[in-house]
mmCIF file of C-alpha atoms in Angstrom:
data_model
loop_
_atom_site.group_PDB
_atom_site.id
_atom_site.type_symbol
_atom_site.label_atom_id
_atom_site.label_comp_id
_atom_site.label_asym_id
_atom_site.label_seq_id
_atom_site.Cartn_x
_atom_site.Cartn_y
_atom_site.Cartn_z
ATOM 1 C CA MET A 1 105.684 79.294 122.169
ATOM 2 C CA LYS A 2 102.220 79.561 123.358
ATOM 3 C CA LEU A 3 99.676 82.275 122.602
ATOM 4 C CA GLY A 4 96.136 83.180 122.224
ATOM 5 C CA MET A 5 94.442 84.157 119.007
ATOM 6 C CA VAL A 6 91.187 86.518 119.368
ATOM 7 C CA GLY A 7 89.352 86.419 115.853
ATOM 8 C CA LEU A 8 89.259 83.111 113.795
ATOM 9 C CA GLY A 9 87.924 84.610 110.596
ATOM 10 C CA ARG A 10 89.853 84.179 107.095
ATOM 11 C CA MET A 11 93.191 85.523 108.384
ATOM 12 C CA GLY A 12 93.037 84.516 112.099
ATOM 13 C CA ALA A 13 92.149 80.917 111.242
ATOM 14 C CA GLY A 14 94.899 80.693 108.649
ATOM 15 C CA MET A 15 97.444 82.240 111.077
ATOM 16 C CA SER A 16 96.433 79.905 113.770
ATOM 17 C CA ALA A 17 96.944 76.810 111.484
ATOM 18 C CA ARG A 18 100.431 78.063 110.232
ATOM 19 C CA LEU A 19 101.503 78.684 113.823
ATOM 20 C CA ARG A 20 100.471 75.254 114.934
ATOM 21 C CA GLU A 21 102.231 73.653 111.883
ATOM 22 C CA GLY A 22 105.303 75.342 112.944
ATOM 23 C CA GLY A 23 105.026 73.757 116.439
ATOM 24 C CA HIS A 24 103.437 76.479 118.518
ATOM 25 C CA GLU A 25 100.483 76.110 120.778
ATOM 26 C CA VAL A 26 97.458 78.329 119.993
ATOM 27 C CA VAL A 27 94.376 78.972 122.114
ATOM 28 C CA GLY A 28 91.705 80.346 119.870
ATOM 29 C CA PHE A 29 88.606 82.493 120.723
ATOM 30 C CA ASP A 30 85.941 83.910 118.304
ATOM 31 C CA ARG A 31 82.652 85.559 119.040
ATOM 32 C CA ASP A 32 81.050 82.865 116.660
ATOM 33 C CA PRO A 33 80.791 79.843 119.159
ATOM 34 C CA LYS A 34 80.774 77.481 115.935
ATOM 35 C CA VAL A 35 84.593 78.164 115.340
ATOM 36 C CA SER A 36 85.624 79.409 118.850
ATOM 37 C CA GLU A 37 87.860 76.989 120.696
ATOM 38 C CA VAL A 38 87.183 78.312 124.045
ATOM 39 C CA ALA A 39 83.796 79.637 125.453
ATOM 40 C CA SER A 40 85.138 83.200 126.417
ATOM 41 C CA ILE A 41 88.122 85.565 126.494
ATOM 42 C CA GLU A 42 88.338 84.726 130.279
ATOM 43 C CA GLU A 43 88.921 81.006 129.376
ATOM 44 C CA LEU A 44 91.466 81.930 126.761
ATOM 45 C CA ILE A 45 93.581 83.963 129.427
ATOM 46 C CA ALA A 46 93.090 81.097 131.805
ATOM 47 C CA ASN A 47 94.741 78.757 129.178
ATOM 48 C CA LEU A 48 97.915 80.832 128.834
ATOM 49 C CA GLU A 49 100.996 81.204 131.157
ATOM 50 C CA PRO A 50 102.540 84.495 132.015
ATOM 51 C CA PRO A 51 104.089 86.392 130.286
ATOM 52 C CA ARG A 52 100.999 85.836 128.152
ATOM 53 C CA VAL A 53 100.811 86.705 124.391
ATOM 54 C CA VAL A 54 97.296 87.629 122.890
ATOM 55 C CA TRP A 55 97.267 88.303 119.207
ATOM 56 C CA MET A 56 93.995 90.011 117.902
ATOM 57 C CA MET A 57 92.873 89.469 114.295
ATOM 58 C CA VAL A 58 89.559 91.522 114.573
ATOM 59 C CA PRO A 59 88.132 94.274 112.448
ATOM 60 C CA ALA A 60 89.668 97.752 112.817
ATOM 61 C CA GLY A 61 87.656 100.435 115.039
ATOM 62 C CA GLU A 62 85.338 99.428 117.581
ATOM 63 C CA PRO A 63 85.845 95.709 117.618
ATOM 64 C CA THR A 64 89.471 96.151 118.083
ATOM 65 C CA GLU A 65 88.860 98.925 120.754
ATOM 66 C CA GLN A 66 86.407 96.443 122.722
ATOM 67 C CA SER A 67 88.847 93.440 122.473
ATOM 68 C CA ILE A 68 91.655 95.692 123.940
ATOM 69 C CA ALA A 69 89.336 96.901 126.714
ATOM 70 C CA SER A 70 88.345 93.324 127.624
ATOM 71 C CA LEU A 71 91.817 91.972 127.433
ATOM 72 C CA THR A 72 93.200 94.765 129.567
ATOM 73 C CA LYS A 73 90.972 93.854 132.296
ATOM 74 C CA LEU A 74 92.315 90.220 132.273
ATOM 75 C CA VAL A 75 96.045 90.307 131.408
ATOM 76 C CA ALA A 76 98.772 91.326 133.784
ATOM 77 C CA ARG A 77 101.915 93.397 133.763
ATOM 78 C CA GLY A 78 104.471 92.219 131.157
ATOM 79 C CA ASP A 79 101.833 90.383 129.080
ATOM 80 C CA LEU A 80 101.787 91.250 125.429
ATOM 81 C CA LEU A 81 98.746 92.249 123.217
ATOM 82 C CA VAL A 82 99.342 92.241 119.459
ATOM 83 C CA ASP A 83 96.916 94.077 116.960
ATOM 84 C CA GLY A 84 97.060 92.319 113.647
ATOM 85 C CA GLY A 85 94.144 94.024 112.249
ATOM 86 C CA ASN A 86 94.056 97.058 109.957
ATOM 87 C CA SER A 87 93.866 99.775 112.553
ATOM 88 C CA ASN A 88 94.596 103.388 111.898
ATOM 89 C CA PHE A 89 98.320 104.012 113.027
ATOM 90 C CA ARG A 90 97.250 106.927 115.249
ATOM 91 C CA ASP A 91 94.939 104.618 117.111
ATOM 92 C CA SER A 92 97.785 102.123 117.616
ATOM 93 C CA ILE A 93 100.037 105.009 118.931
ATOM 94 C CA ARG A 94 97.331 105.882 121.506
ATOM 95 C CA ARG A 95 96.677 102.268 122.427
ATOM 96 C CA ALA A 96 100.546 101.640 122.969
ATOM 97 C CA THR A 97 100.805 104.719 125.225
ATOM 98 C CA SER A 98 97.734 103.801 127.342
ATOM 99 C CA LEU A 99 98.828 100.137 127.691
ATOM 100 C CA THR A 100 102.492 101.012 128.724
ATOM 101 C CA GLU A 101 101.225 103.036 131.368
ATOM 102 C CA VAL A 102 99.667 99.852 133.126
ATOM 103 C CA GLY A 103 102.661 97.854 132.142
ATOM 104 C CA ILE A 104 101.299 95.994 129.304
ATOM 105 C CA GLN A 105 103.315 95.592 125.967
ATOM 106 C CA PHE A 106 101.712 96.311 122.877
ATOM 107 C CA VAL A 107 102.695 95.404 119.133
ATOM 108 C CA ASP A 108 100.918 96.607 115.893
ATOM 109 C CA ALA A 109 101.396 94.101 113.303
ATOM 110 C CA GLY A 110 100.578 95.150 109.627
ATOM 111 C CA VAL A 111 99.654 91.732 107.915
ATOM 112 C CA SER A 112 99.575 90.926 104.393
ATOM 113 C CA GLY A 113 99.080 87.629 102.589
ATOM 114 C CA GLY A 114 95.310 87.187 102.461
ATOM 115 C CA ILE A 115 93.819 83.751 102.280
ATOM 116 C CA TRP A 116 96.955 82.409 100.446
ATOM 117 C CA GLY A 117 99.058 83.258 103.815
ATOM 118 C CA LEU A 118 98.735 79.815 105.146
ATOM 119 C CA LYS A 119 100.510 78.255 102.167
ATOM 120 C CA GLU A 120 102.847 80.961 101.055
ATOM 121 C CA GLY A 121 103.370 82.807 104.383
ATOM 122 C CA PHE A 122 102.393 86.329 105.749
ATOM 123 C CA CYS A 123 104.243 89.365 105.303
ATOM 124 C CA LEU A 124 104.490 90.938 108.546
ATOM 125 C CA MET A 125 105.314 94.684 109.268
ATOM 126 C CA VAL A 126 105.569 95.279 112.955
ATOM 127 C CA GLY A 127 105.831 98.425 115.358
ATOM 128 C CA GLY A 128 106.703 98.397 119.087
ATOM 129 C CA THR A 129 109.789 98.209 121.489
ATOM 130 C CA LYS A 130 112.484 96.133 120.816
ATOM 131 C CA SER A 131 111.864 93.833 124.034
ATOM 132 C CA SER A 132 108.297 93.370 122.788
ATOM 133 C CA ILE A 133 109.259 92.382 119.267
ATOM 134 C CA GLU A 134 111.857 89.969 120.631
ATOM 135 C CA MET A 135 109.174 88.169 122.852
ATOM 136 C CA LEU A 136 107.110 87.790 119.587
ATOM 137 C CA GLU A 137 109.979 86.754 117.337
ATOM 138 C CA PRO A 138 109.278 82.938 117.294
ATOM 139 C CA ALA A 139 105.723 83.318 116.042
ATOM 140 C CA LEU A 140 106.771 86.142 113.609
ATOM 141 C CA THR A 141 109.415 83.744 112.050
ATOM 142 C CA THR A 142 106.947 80.962 111.742
ATOM 143 C CA LEU A 143 104.246 83.098 110.158
ATOM 144 C CA ALA A 144 106.291 84.873 107.534
ATOM 145 C CA PRO A 145 108.353 83.310 104.675
ATOM 146 C CA PRO A 146 112.060 83.905 104.684
ATOM 147 C CA ASP A 147 112.851 87.707 105.142
ATOM 148 C CA GLY A 148 108.948 88.159 105.226
ATOM 149 C CA TRP A 149 108.887 90.125 108.521
ATOM 150 C CA ALA A 150 110.685 93.228 109.759
ATOM 151 C CA HIS A 151 110.553 95.485 112.980
ATOM 152 C CA VAL A 152 109.722 98.641 111.024
ATOM 153 C CA GLY A 153 109.796 101.157 114.043
ATOM 154 C CA PRO A 154 108.108 102.266 117.296
ATOM 155 C CA SER A 155 104.533 101.939 118.005
ATOM 156 C CA GLY A 156 102.123 102.720 115.115
ATOM 157 C CA ALA A 157 105.030 102.296 112.396
ATOM 158 C CA GLY A 158 103.704 98.653 111.671
ATOM 159 C CA HIS A 159 100.310 99.915 110.835
ATOM 160 C CA PHE A 160 101.545 102.842 109.093
ATOM 161 C CA VAL A 161 103.697 100.916 106.667
ATOM 162 C CA LYS A 162 100.711 98.502 106.052
ATOM 163 C CA MET A 163 98.516 101.552 105.411
ATOM 164 C CA VAL A 164 100.767 102.737 102.670
ATOM 165 C CA HIS A 165 101.199 99.129 101.349
ATOM 166 C CA ASN A 166 97.495 98.955 100.914
ATOM 167 C CA GLY A 167 97.402 102.535 99.195
ATOM 168 C CA ILE A 168 99.970 101.074 96.502
ATOM 169 C CA GLU A 169 97.787 98.045 96.249
ATOM 170 C CA TYR A 170 94.954 100.222 95.292
ATOM 171 C CA GLY A 171 96.909 101.747 92.472
ATOM 172 C CA LEU A 172 98.470 98.556 91.161
ATOM 173 C CA MET A 173 94.880 96.846 90.841
ATOM 174 C CA GLN A 174 93.511 100.011 89.164
ATOM 175 C CA ALA A 175 96.286 100.163 86.572
ATOM 176 C CA TYR A 176 95.706 96.448 85.806
ATOM 177 C CA ALA A 177 91.895 97.161 85.443
ATOM 178 C CA GLU A 178 92.340 99.946 83.110
ATOM 179 C CA GLY A 179 94.647 98.280 80.861
ATOM 180 C CA PHE A 180 92.322 95.350 80.633
ATOM 181 C CA GLU A 181 89.364 97.455 80.263
ATOM 182 C CA ILE A 182 90.987 99.044 77.175
ATOM 183 C CA MET A 183 91.748 95.766 75.474
ATOM 184 C CA ASN A 184 88.292 94.387 76.484
ATOM 185 C CA SER A 185 86.656 97.530 74.786
ATOM 186 C CA SER A 186 88.683 97.400 71.653
ATOM 187 C CA GLN A 187 86.698 97.845 68.347
ATOM 188 C CA LEU A 188 89.574 97.032 66.307
ATOM 189 C CA TYR A 189 90.269 93.571 67.994
ATOM 190 C CA PRO A 190 87.142 92.535 69.431
ATOM 191 C CA GLU A 191 88.310 88.991 69.767
ATOM 192 C CA LEU A 192 91.187 89.559 72.219
ATOM 193 C CA ASP A 193 91.139 86.773 74.797
ATOM 194 C CA MET A 194 91.623 88.408 78.282
ATOM 195 C CA HIS A 195 92.649 85.200 80.031
ATOM 196 C CA GLN A 196 95.201 84.322 77.354
ATOM 197 C CA ILE A 197 96.812 87.730 77.701
ATOM 198 C CA ALA A 198 97.028 87.725 81.394
ATOM 199 C CA GLU A 199 98.522 84.339 81.176
ATOM 200 C CA LEU A 200 101.102 85.530 78.497
ATOM 201 C CA TRP A 201 102.125 88.514 80.664
ATOM 202 C CA ARG A 202 102.881 86.257 83.531
ATOM 203 C CA HIS A 203 105.862 84.981 81.757
ATOM 204 C CA GLY A 204 108.816 87.287 81.399
ATOM 205 C CA SER A 205 106.778 90.571 81.103
ATOM 206 C CA VAL A 206 107.889 93.514 83.228
ATOM 207 C CA VAL A 207 104.390 93.826 84.423
ATOM 208 C CA ARG A 208 104.103 90.191 85.820
ATOM 209 C CA SER A 209 103.137 89.983 89.536
ATOM 210 C CA TRP A 210 101.295 87.870 91.875
ATOM 211 C CA LEU A 211 98.306 90.244 91.475
ATOM 212 C CA LEU A 212 98.489 89.353 87.699
ATOM 213 C CA ASP A 213 98.688 85.566 88.607
ATOM 214 C CA LEU A 214 95.447 85.964 90.546
ATOM 215 C CA GLY A 215 93.938 88.081 87.740
ATOM 216 C CA ALA A 216 94.668 85.180 85.249
ATOM 217 C CA LYS A 217 93.123 82.588 87.719
ATOM 218 C CA ALA A 218 90.077 84.754 88.038
ATOM 219 C CA LEU A 219 89.814 85.162 84.107
ATOM 220 C CA ALA A 220 90.139 81.411 83.551
ATOM 221 C CA GLY A 221 87.074 80.708 85.534
ATOM 222 C CA ASP A 222 84.930 83.567 84.157
ATOM 223 C CA PRO A 223 86.576 85.301 81.131
ATOM 224 C CA ASN A 224 84.032 87.997 81.119
ATOM 225 C CA LEU A 225 83.659 88.251 84.801
ATOM 226 C CA SER A 226 80.148 88.349 84.099
ATOM 227 C CA GLU A 227 79.122 86.718 87.395
ATOM 228 C CA LEU A 228 80.393 89.727 89.432
ATOM 229 C CA HIS A 229 78.933 93.288 89.897
ATOM 230 C CA GLY A 230 81.850 95.822 89.387
ATOM 231 C CA TYR A 231 81.171 97.273 93.042
ATOM 232 C CA VAL A 232 84.416 97.734 94.844
ATOM 233 C CA GLU A 233 84.500 98.331 98.511
ATOM 234 C CA ASP A 234 87.255 100.150 100.353
ATOM 235 C CA SER A 235 88.366 99.070 103.821
ATOM 236 C CA GLY A 236 89.780 102.295 105.042
ATOM 237 C CA GLU A 237 93.661 102.090 104.356
ATOM 238 C CA GLY A 238 93.374 103.858 101.023
ATOM 239 C CA ARG A 239 91.522 106.673 102.522
ATOM 240 C CA TRP A 240 94.025 106.967 105.344
ATOM 241 C CA THR A 241 96.921 107.076 102.984
ATOM 242 C CA VAL A 242 95.534 109.766 100.962
ATOM 243 C CA MET A 243 94.636 111.775 104.021
ATOM 244 C CA GLU A 244 98.322 111.202 105.285
ATOM 245 C CA ALA A 245 99.719 112.488 101.882
ATOM 246 C CA ILE A 246 97.568 115.518 102.211
ATOM 247 C CA GLU A 247 98.911 116.001 105.813
ATOM 248 C CA GLU A 248 102.431 115.626 104.836
ATOM 249 C CA GLY A 249 102.020 117.524 101.546
ATOM 250 C CA VAL A 250 103.142 114.558 99.430
ATOM 251 C CA PRO A 251 101.584 114.314 95.838
ATOM 252 C CA ALA A 252 99.867 111.003 95.555
ATOM 253 C CA PRO A 253 97.676 111.155 92.276
ATOM 254 C CA VAL A 254 97.639 107.566 91.260
ATOM 255 C CA ILE A 255 96.473 106.242 94.922
ATOM 256 C CA THR A 256 94.110 109.181 95.333
ATOM 257 C CA LEU A 257 92.453 108.423 91.801
ATOM 258 C CA SER A 258 92.373 104.822 92.519
ATOM 259 C CA LEU A 259 90.221 105.469 95.759
ATOM 260 C CA PHE A 260 87.929 107.742 93.934
ATOM 261 C CA ARG A 261 87.556 105.134 91.284
ATOM 262 C CA ARG A 262 86.279 102.659 93.964
ATOM 263 C CA PHE A 263 83.639 105.272 94.867
ATOM 264 C CA SER A 264 82.533 105.513 91.214
ATOM 265 C CA SER A 265 82.285 101.854 91.090
ATOM 266 C CA ARG A 266 79.305 101.995 93.376
ATOM 267 C CA GLN A 267 77.532 103.939 90.729
ATOM 268 C CA GLN A 268 78.193 101.821 87.638
ATOM 269 C CA ASP A 269 79.146 98.437 86.473
ATOM 270 C CA SER A 270 82.169 97.890 84.137
ATOM 271 C CA PHE A 271 84.767 95.156 83.432
ATOM 272 C CA SER A 272 87.352 97.074 85.150
ATOM 273 C CA ASN A 273 85.638 97.214 88.340
ATOM 274 C CA ARG A 274 84.626 93.603 87.942
ATOM 275 C CA LEU A 275 88.367 92.557 87.561
ATOM 276 C CA ILE A 276 89.239 94.548 90.802
ATOM 277 C CA ALA A 277 86.571 92.948 92.607
ATOM 278 C CA ALA A 278 87.756 89.545 91.469
ATOM 279 C CA LEU A 279 91.296 90.310 92.436
ATOM 280 C CA ARG A 280 90.156 91.253 95.856
ATOM 281 C CA ARG A 281 88.203 87.901 96.121
ATOM 282 C CA GLU A 282 91.157 86.084 94.891
ATOM 283 C CA PHE A 283 93.931 87.422 97.254
ATOM 284 C CA GLY A 284 91.998 88.130 100.198
ATOM 285 C CA GLY A 285 88.818 86.111 99.977
ATOM 286 C CA HIS A 286 86.898 89.414 100.421
ATOM 287 C CA ALA A 287 83.217 89.348 99.813
ATOM 288 C CA VAL A 288 81.921 90.407 96.326
ATOM 289 C CA LYS A 289 78.572 91.285 94.976
ATOM 290 C CA THR A 290 77.318 88.573 92.471
ATOM 291 C CA LYS A 291 74.542 88.639 89.871
#
């Protein structure tokens, strides 16, 4: 299929490349003229044939709002807009409603895979109508590994599931970080090799995971993570997960505490925070603060 991609950053560029490798035709636009393939969104739309499909990979909030406002003026009834950013699911419900009123289809796609998605495939959690998902299915099948995408529910459901996914991610990273902090701080066994242990646990251990693989990779290059500041940013989804847990009356102490630990990381420097920063850099190419 042929589609437009708005946003050619780490994720958008990787997704565009994977789509092209799968035989699809992609027209890409980015605000940065150095990476954009067309001069404007208008030119992107002009290069697509109805019914048009435009996938947005831009930051949540105002950038997404502006992109949708611009595209709404250019597309026509029956066209499909896909928000693949980390938007708040309530914003996705609102956008789907307003777009449906003017005959434009909308899909909210939670995307996981980070900078490794090009090679390994992206996990896709999509929300929207059945007809919209069917229209997008060829691209979804190419982007994801086998069994790596699912229509999880109506509008907003894709971003809701991705929000919770990222909340869980917060807790997993915090658990690894605290465990390695305990070992790294041991007075009884001061010679413990953090990289050796991470590699050991990758083989047969019940705590093995892709995150542990990435932790081992980070520790191999810098065993003490000395080049990093233990400053850990949060991009919103963890906060929203905690807020939704409060709204639904669901106890979520691990996710909540992992969010608060990120707040505290901005006030101190520790090995555990440096490990979380390293993990975020490894799996998502997120910016880190170096010394």
